[in-house]
Amino acid sequence: MIFKQIPVGMMANFTYLIGSEKTRQAAVVDPASSAGDILKFAKEHDLKIELLFATHEHSDHTLGISSLVEKTGAKVVAHKREVLALERKHIDVGVRVEDGQKLQL
Protein backbone atom coordinates (compact mmCIF):
# COMPACT_ATOMS: atom_id res chain seq x y z
CA MET A 1 0.00 0.00 0.00
CA ILE A 2 1.15 3.50 -0.82
CA PHE A 3 -0.05 6.20 1.57
CA LYS A 4 1.00 9.83 1.31
CA GLN A 5 -0.14 12.78 3.38
CA ILE A 6 0.30 15.92 1.27
CA PRO A 7 -0.03 19.43 2.76
CA VAL A 8 -1.63 21.60 0.06
CA GLY A 9 -3.04 25.08 -0.34
CA MET A 10 -2.56 28.29 1.59
CA MET A 11 -3.98 26.72 4.74
CA ALA A 12 -1.70 23.65 4.41
CA ASN A 13 -4.65 21.29 4.72
CA PHE A 14 -3.86 17.63 4.33
CA THR A 15 -4.82 15.67 1.27
CA TYR A 16 -4.23 11.94 1.30
CA LEU A 17 -3.26 9.76 -1.63
CA ILE A 18 -3.77 6.02 -1.20
CA GLY A 19 -2.54 3.64 -3.84
CA SER A 20 -2.02 -0.01 -4.61
CA GLU A 21 1.51 -1.15 -5.34
CA LYS A 22 0.04 -4.07 -7.27
CA THR A 23 -2.68 -2.49 -9.44
CA ARG A 24 -1.23 1.07 -9.50
CA GLN A 25 -4.75 2.39 -8.85
CA ALA A 26 -5.17 5.25 -6.41
CA ALA A 27 -7.69 7.35 -4.53
CA VAL A 28 -7.35 10.86 -3.18
CA VAL A 29 -9.08 11.98 0.02
CA ASP A 30 -10.09 15.65 0.35
CA PRO A 31 -8.28 17.07 -2.70
CA ALA A 32 -7.63 20.62 -1.58
CA SER A 33 -6.55 23.51 -3.75
CA SER A 34 -3.33 22.30 -5.36
CA ALA A 35 -3.82 19.46 -7.82
CA GLY A 36 -0.21 19.86 -8.97
CA ASP A 37 1.39 18.30 -5.89
CA ILE A 38 -1.08 15.43 -5.94
CA LEU A 39 -0.53 14.71 -9.64
CA LYS A 40 3.24 14.97 -9.21
CA PHE A 41 3.27 12.34 -6.46
CA ALA A 42 0.97 10.06 -8.44
CA LYS A 43 3.17 10.36 -11.53
CA GLU A 44 6.36 9.71 -9.53
CA HIS A 45 4.82 6.48 -8.23
CA ASP A 46 3.14 5.47 -11.50
CA LEU A 47 -0.35 5.68 -9.96
CA LYS A 48 -3.64 6.20 -11.80
CA ILE A 49 -6.04 8.27 -9.73
CA GLU A 50 -9.51 6.74 -10.07
CA LEU A 51 -11.47 7.99 -7.05
CA LEU A 52 -11.66 11.35 -5.28
CA PHE A 53 -13.21 11.22 -1.82
CA ALA A 54 -14.88 14.38 -0.55
CA THR A 55 -15.38 13.86 3.18
CA HIS A 56 -17.26 17.16 3.42
CA GLU A 57 -18.02 20.15 1.21
CA HIS A 58 -15.82 22.86 2.75
CA SER A 59 -13.86 24.66 0.04
CA ASP A 60 -10.53 24.14 1.77
CA HIS A 61 -11.02 20.41 1.19
CA THR A 62 -12.63 20.46 -2.27
CA LEU A 63 -10.95 23.16 -4.37
CA GLY A 64 -8.80 20.65 -6.26
CA ILE A 65 -11.61 18.30 -7.23
CA SER A 66 -12.61 19.88 -10.54
CA SER A 67 -9.02 20.09 -11.75
CA LEU A 68 -8.31 16.48 -10.77
CA VAL A 69 -11.49 15.23 -12.45
CA GLU A 70 -10.51 17.09 -15.61
CA LYS A 71 -6.94 15.76 -15.60
CA THR A 72 -7.58 12.18 -14.45
CA GLY A 73 -11.21 11.31 -15.23
CA ALA A 74 -11.59 10.13 -11.63
CA LYS A 75 -15.02 9.74 -10.05
CA VAL A 76 -15.99 11.81 -7.02
CA VAL A 77 -17.18 9.85 -3.99
CA ALA A 78 -19.24 11.56 -1.27
CA HIS A 79 -21.75 10.78 1.43
CA LYS A 80 -25.32 11.24 0.24
CA ARG A 81 -25.78 14.12 2.74
CA GLU A 82 -22.94 16.07 1.10
CA VAL A 83 -24.08 15.64 -2.51
CA LEU A 84 -26.34 18.70 -2.75
CA ALA A 85 -23.72 21.04 -1.27
CA LEU A 86 -21.06 19.69 -3.63
CA GLU A 87 -23.33 19.97 -6.65
CA ARG A 88 -23.95 23.63 -5.77
CA LYS A 89 -20.20 24.03 -6.29
CA HIS A 90 -20.51 22.34 -9.70
CA ILE A 91 -18.91 19.12 -8.47
CA ASP A 92 -20.53 16.06 -10.00
CA VAL A 93 -20.66 13.23 -7.46
CA GLY A 94 -20.32 9.93 -9.32
CA VAL A 95 -20.48 7.61 -6.31
CA ARG A 96 -22.87 8.32 -3.43
CA VAL A 97 -22.25 6.44 -0.22
CA GLU A 98 -24.17 5.91 3.00
CA ASP A 99 -23.19 5.39 6.64
CA GLY A 100 -21.43 2.07 7.11
CA GLN A 101 -21.03 1.37 3.42
CA LYS A 102 -17.71 -0.20 2.44
CA LEU A 103 -15.82 0.50 -0.75
CA GLN A 104 -13.00 -1.55 -2.17
CA LEU A 105 -10.03 0.38 -3.46
Coordinates of N, CA, C and O in Angstrom, one line a residue:
M1 N 0.8 -1.2 0.0 CA 0.0 0.0 0.0 C 0.9 1.2 0.0 O 1.9 1.3 0.7
I2 N 0.5 2.2 -0.8 CA 1.2 3.5 -0.8 C 0.2 4.5 -0.1 O -1.0 4.5 -0.4
F3 N 0.8 5.2 0.8 CA -0.1 6.2 1.6 C 0.8 7.5 1.7 O 1.9 7.4 2.3
K4 N 0.3 8.6 1.2 CA 1.0 9.8 1.3 C 0.1 10.9 1.8 O -1.0 11.2 1.3
Q5 N 0.5 11.6 2.9 CA -0.1 12.8 3.4 C 0.5 14.0 2.7 O 1.7 14.2 2.8
I6 N -0.3 14.8 2.0 CA 0.3 15.9 1.3 C -0.3 17.2 1.8 O -1.5 17.4 1.6
P7 N 0.5 18.1 2.4 CA 0.0 19.4 2.8 C -0.2 20.3 1.5 O 0.8 20.5 0.7
V8 N -1.4 20.8 1.3 CA -1.6 21.6 0.1 C -2.4 22.9 0.4 O -3.1 23.0 1.4
G9 N -2.3 23.8 -0.5 CA -3.0 25.1 -0.3 C -2.5 26.0 0.7 O -1.5 25.7 1.4
M10 N -3.0 27.2 0.7 CA -2.6 28.3 1.6 C -2.8 27.9 3.1 O -2.0 28.4 3.9
M11 N -3.7 27.1 3.4 CA -4.0 26.7 4.7 C -3.2 25.4 5.1 O -3.3 25.0 6.2
A12 N -2.5 24.9 4.2 CA -1.7 23.7 4.4 C -2.6 22.5 5.0 O -2.2 21.8 5.9
N13 N -3.8 22.4 4.4 CA -4.6 21.3 4.7 C -4.0 20.0 4.2 O -3.3 20.0 3.2
F14 N -4.4 18.9 4.8 CA -3.9 17.6 4.3 C -4.8 17.0 3.3 O -6.0 16.9 3.5
T15 N -4.2 16.5 2.3 CA -4.8 15.7 1.3 C -4.1 14.3 1.4 O -2.9 14.3 1.6
Y16 N -4.8 13.3 1.2 CA -4.2 11.9 1.3 C -4.3 11.2 0.0 O -5.4 11.2 -0.6
L17 N -3.3 10.6 -0.4 CA -3.3 9.8 -1.6 C -3.0 8.3 -1.2 O -2.0 8.1 -0.5
I18 N -3.9 7.4 -1.6 CA -3.8 6.0 -1.2 C -3.7 5.2 -2.5 O -4.6 5.4 -3.4
G19 N -2.7 4.4 -2.6 CA -2.5 3.6 -3.8 C -2.1 2.2 -3.6 O -1.6 1.8 -2.6
S20 N -2.4 1.4 -4.6 CA -2.0 0.0 -4.6 C -0.7 -0.2 -5.4 O -0.6 0.2 -6.5
E21 N 0.2 -0.8 -4.7 CA 1.5 -1.1 -5.3 C 1.3 -2.2 -6.4 O 2.1 -2.3 -7.4
K22 N 0.3 -3.0 -6.3 CA 0.0 -4.1 -7.3 C -0.7 -3.6 -8.5 O -0.3 -3.8 -9.6
T23 N -1.8 -2.9 -8.3 CA -2.7 -2.5 -9.4 C -2.3 -1.1 -10.0 O -2.7 -0.7 -11.0
R24 N -1.6 -0.3 -9.2 CA -1.2 1.1 -9.5 C -2.4 2.0 -9.5 O -2.4 3.1 -10.0
Q25 N -3.6 1.6 -9.0 CA -4.8 2.4 -8.9 C -4.7 3.2 -7.6 O -4.1 2.7 -6.6
A26 N -5.3 4.4 -7.6 CA -5.2 5.2 -6.4 C -6.5 6.0 -6.2 O -7.3 6.2 -7.1
A27 N -6.6 6.5 -4.9 CA -7.7 7.3 -4.5 C -7.1 8.5 -3.8 O -6.0 8.4 -3.2
V28 N -7.8 9.7 -3.9 CA -7.4 10.9 -3.2 C -8.5 11.3 -2.2 O -9.6 11.3 -2.6
V29 N -8.1 11.6 -1.0 CA -9.1 12.0 0.0 C -8.9 13.5 0.3 O -7.8 14.0 0.5
D30 N -10.0 14.2 0.2 CA -10.1 15.7 0.4 C -9.1 16.4 -0.5 O -8.2 17.1 0.0
P31 N -9.2 16.4 -1.8 CA -8.3 17.1 -2.7 C -8.4 18.6 -2.6 O -9.4 19.2 -3.1
A32 N -7.6 19.2 -1.8 CA -7.6 20.6 -1.6 C -7.1 21.4 -2.8 O -7.1 20.8 -3.9
S33 N -6.7 22.6 -2.6 CA -6.6 23.5 -3.8 C -5.5 23.2 -4.8 O -5.6 23.6 -5.9
S34 N -4.4 22.5 -4.4 CA -3.3 22.3 -5.4 C -3.3 20.9 -6.0 O -2.8 20.0 -5.3
A35 N -3.8 20.8 -7.2 CA -3.8 19.5 -7.8 C -2.4 19.1 -8.3 O -2.1 17.9 -8.4
G36 N -1.6 20.1 -8.5 CA -0.2 19.9 -9.0 C 0.6 18.9 -8.1 O 1.3 18.0 -8.6
D37 N 0.6 19.1 -6.8 CA 1.4 18.3 -5.9 C 0.9 16.9 -5.9 O 1.6 15.9 -5.8
I38 N -0.5 16.8 -5.9 CA -1.1 15.4 -5.9 C -0.7 14.7 -7.2 O -0.3 13.5 -7.2
L39 N -0.9 15.3 -8.4 CA -0.5 14.7 -9.6 C 0.9 14.4 -9.7 O 1.3 13.3 -10.3
K40 N 1.8 15.2 -9.2 CA 3.2 15.0 -9.2 C 3.6 13.7 -8.4 O 4.3 12.8 -8.9
F41 N 3.0 13.5 -7.2 CA 3.3 12.3 -6.5 C 2.7 11.1 -7.2 O 3.4 10.1 -7.2
A42 N 1.5 11.2 -7.7 CA 1.0 10.1 -8.4 C 1.8 9.7 -9.6 O 2.1 8.5 -9.9
K43 N 2.3 10.6 -10.4 CA 3.2 10.4 -11.5 C 4.5 9.7 -11.1 O 4.9 8.7 -11.7
E44 N 5.1 10.3 -10.0 CA 6.4 9.7 -9.5 C 6.2 8.2 -9.1 O 7.2 7.5 -9.2
H45 N 5.0 7.8 -8.7 CA 4.8 6.5 -8.2 C 4.0 5.6 -9.2 O 3.5 4.6 -8.9
D46 N 3.8 6.2 -10.4 CA 3.1 5.5 -11.5 C 1.7 5.0 -11.1 O 1.3 3.9 -11.2
L47 N 1.0 6.0 -10.5 CA -0.4 5.7 -10.0 C -1.4 6.3 -10.8 O -1.2 7.5 -11.3
K48 N -2.5 5.6 -11.1 CA -3.6 6.2 -11.8 C -4.7 6.5 -10.8 O -5.3 5.7 -10.1
I49 N -5.0 7.8 -10.7 CA -6.0 8.3 -9.7 C -7.4 8.0 -10.3 O -7.8 8.5 -11.4
E50 N -8.2 7.2 -9.6 CA -9.5 6.7 -10.1 C -10.7 7.2 -9.2 O -11.8 7.4 -9.7
L51 N -10.4 7.5 -7.9 CA -11.5 8.0 -7.1 C -11.0 9.2 -6.3 O -9.8 9.3 -5.9
L52 N -11.9 10.1 -6.1 CA -11.7 11.3 -5.3 C -12.7 11.4 -4.2 O -13.9 11.5 -4.5
F53 N -12.3 11.2 -2.9 CA -13.2 11.2 -1.8 C -13.3 12.6 -1.2 O -12.3 13.2 -0.9
A54 N -14.6 13.1 -1.2 CA -14.9 14.4 -0.6 C -15.6 14.1 0.8 O -16.7 13.7 0.8
T55 N -14.8 14.2 1.9 CA -15.4 13.9 3.2 C -16.4 14.9 3.6 O -17.3 14.6 4.4
H56 N -16.3 16.1 3.1 CA -17.3 17.2 3.4 C -17.1 18.3 2.4 O -16.1 18.3 1.7
E57 N -18.0 19.2 2.3 CA -18.0 20.2 1.2 C -17.2 21.4 1.4 O -17.2 22.3 0.6
H58 N -16.6 21.6 2.5 CA -15.8 22.9 2.8 C -14.8 23.1 1.6 O -14.1 22.2 1.2
S59 N -14.7 24.3 1.2 CA -13.9 24.7 0.0 C -12.4 24.3 0.3 O -11.7 23.9 -0.7
D60 N -11.9 24.4 1.5 CA -10.5 24.1 1.8 C -10.2 22.7 1.7 O -9.1 22.2 1.8
H61 N -11.2 21.8 1.4 CA -11.0 20.4 1.2 C -11.5 20.0 -0.2 O -11.4 18.8 -0.5
T62 N -12.1 20.9 -1.0 CA -12.6 20.5 -2.3 C -12.1 21.3 -3.5 O -12.5 20.9 -4.6
L63 N -11.3 22.3 -3.3 CA -11.0 23.2 -4.4 C -10.2 22.5 -5.5 O -10.2 22.9 -6.6
G64 N -9.6 21.3 -5.2 CA -8.8 20.6 -6.3 C -9.6 19.6 -7.0 O -9.1 19.0 -8.0
I65 N -10.8 19.4 -6.6 CA -11.6 18.3 -7.2 C -11.8 18.5 -8.7 O -11.5 17.6 -9.5
S66 N -12.3 19.7 -9.1 CA -12.6 19.9 -10.5 C -11.4 19.7 -11.4 O -11.5 19.1 -12.5
S67 N -10.3 20.2 -11.0 CA -9.0 20.1 -11.7 C -8.6 18.6 -11.8 O -8.2 18.2 -12.9
L68 N -8.7 17.9 -10.7 CA -8.3 16.5 -10.8 C -9.3 15.6 -11.6 O -8.8 14.7 -12.3
V69 N -10.5 15.9 -11.6 CA -11.5 15.2 -12.4 C -11.1 15.5 -13.9 O -11.1 14.5 -14.7
E70 N -10.9 16.7 -14.2 CA -10.5 17.1 -15.6 C -9.2 16.4 -16.1 O -9.2 15.9 -17.2
K71 N -8.2 16.3 -15.2 CA -6.9 15.8 -15.6 C -6.8 14.2 -15.5 O -6.0 13.6 -16.1
T72 N -7.7 13.6 -14.7 CA -7.6 12.2 -14.5 C -8.8 11.4 -14.9 O -8.7 10.2 -15.0
G73 N -10.0 12.0 -15.0 CA -11.2 11.3 -15.2 C -11.7 10.5 -14.0 O -12.6 9.7 -14.1
A74 N -11.2 10.8 -12.9 CA -11.6 10.1 -11.6 C -13.0 10.5 -11.3 O -13.5 11.5 -11.6
K75 N -13.7 9.5 -10.5 CA -15.0 9.7 -10.0 C -15.0 10.3 -8.6 O -14.1 9.9 -7.8
V76 N -15.9 11.2 -8.4 CA -16.0 11.8 -7.0 C -16.9 10.9 -6.2 O -18.0 10.5 -6.6
V77 N -16.4 10.7 -5.0 CA -17.2 9.8 -4.0 C -17.5 10.7 -2.8 O -16.7 11.4 -2.3
A78 N -18.8 10.8 -2.4 CA -19.2 11.6 -1.3 C -20.4 10.9 -0.6 O -21.2 10.2 -1.2
H79 N -20.6 11.2 0.7 CA -21.8 10.8 1.4 C -23.0 11.4 0.8 O -23.0 12.6 0.4
K80 N -24.1 10.7 0.8 CA -25.3 11.2 0.2 C -25.8 12.6 0.8 O -26.4 13.4 0.2
R81 N -25.4 12.8 2.1 CA -25.8 14.1 2.7 C -24.9 15.3 2.2 O -25.3 16.4 2.4
E82 N -23.8 15.0 1.6 CA -22.9 16.1 1.1 C -23.2 16.4 -0.4 O -22.7 17.4 -0.9
V83 N -23.9 15.5 -1.1 CA -24.1 15.6 -2.5 C -24.6 17.0 -2.9 O -24.1 17.7 -3.8
L84 N -25.7 17.4 -2.3 CA -26.3 18.7 -2.8 C -25.4 19.9 -2.6 O -25.3 20.7 -3.5
A85 N -24.7 19.9 -1.5 CA -23.7 21.0 -1.3 C -22.6 21.0 -2.3 O -22.2 22.0 -2.8
L86 N -22.1 19.8 -2.6 CA -21.1 19.7 -3.6 C -21.6 20.1 -5.0 O -20.9 20.7 -5.8
E87 N -22.8 19.6 -5.3 CA -23.3 20.0 -6.6 C -23.6 21.5 -6.8 O -23.5 22.0 -7.9
R88 N -23.8 22.2 -5.7 CA -24.0 23.6 -5.8 C -22.6 24.3 -6.2 O -22.6 25.4 -6.7
K89 N -21.5 23.6 -5.9 CA -20.2 24.0 -6.3 C -19.8 23.5 -7.6 O -18.6 23.5 -8.0
H90 N -20.7 22.9 -8.4 CA -20.5 22.3 -9.7 C -19.6 21.1 -9.7 O -18.8 20.9 -10.6
I91 N -19.7 20.4 -8.6 CA -18.9 19.1 -8.5 C -19.9 18.0 -8.7 O -20.8 17.8 -7.9
D92 N -19.7 17.2 -9.7 CA -20.5 16.1 -10.0 C -20.1 14.8 -9.2 O -19.0 14.4 -9.3
V93 N -21.0 14.4 -8.3 CA -20.7 13.2 -7.5 C -21.1 12.0 -8.2 O -22.2 11.7 -8.5
G94 N -20.1 11.1 -8.6 CA -20.3 9.9 -9.3 C -20.7 8.7 -8.5 O -21.3 7.8 -8.9
V95 N -20.2 8.7 -7.2 CA -20.5 7.6 -6.3 C -21.0 8.2 -5.0 O -20.3 8.9 -4.3
R96 N -22.2 7.8 -4.7 CA -22.9 8.3 -3.4 C -22.9 7.2 -2.4 O -23.3 6.1 -2.7
V97 N -22.4 7.5 -1.2 CA -22.2 6.4 -0.2 C -23.1 6.8 1.0 O -23.5 7.9 1.2
E98 N -23.4 5.8 1.8 CA -24.2 5.9 3.0 C -23.4 5.5 4.2 O -22.3 4.8 4.1
D99 N -23.8 5.8 5.4 CA -23.2 5.4 6.6 C -23.0 3.9 6.6 O -23.8 3.1 6.3
G100 N -21.7 3.5 7.0 CA -21.4 2.1 7.1 C -21.1 1.4 5.8 O -20.7 0.2 5.8
Q101 N -21.3 2.0 4.7 CA -21.0 1.4 3.4 C -19.5 1.2 3.2 O -18.7 2.1 3.6
K102 N -19.1 0.1 2.7 CA -17.7 -0.2 2.4 C -17.4 -0.1 1.0 O -18.2 -0.6 0.1
L103 N -16.3 0.4 0.6 CA -15.8 0.5 -0.8 C -14.5 -0.2 -0.9 O -13.7 -0.1 0.0
Q104 N -14.3 -0.9 -1.9 CA -13.0 -1.5 -2.2 C -12.2 -0.7 -3.1 O -12.6 -0.2 -4.1
L105 N -10.9 -0.4 -2.7 CA -10.0 0.4 -3.5 C -9.1 -0.5 -4.2 O -8.7 -1.5 -3.7

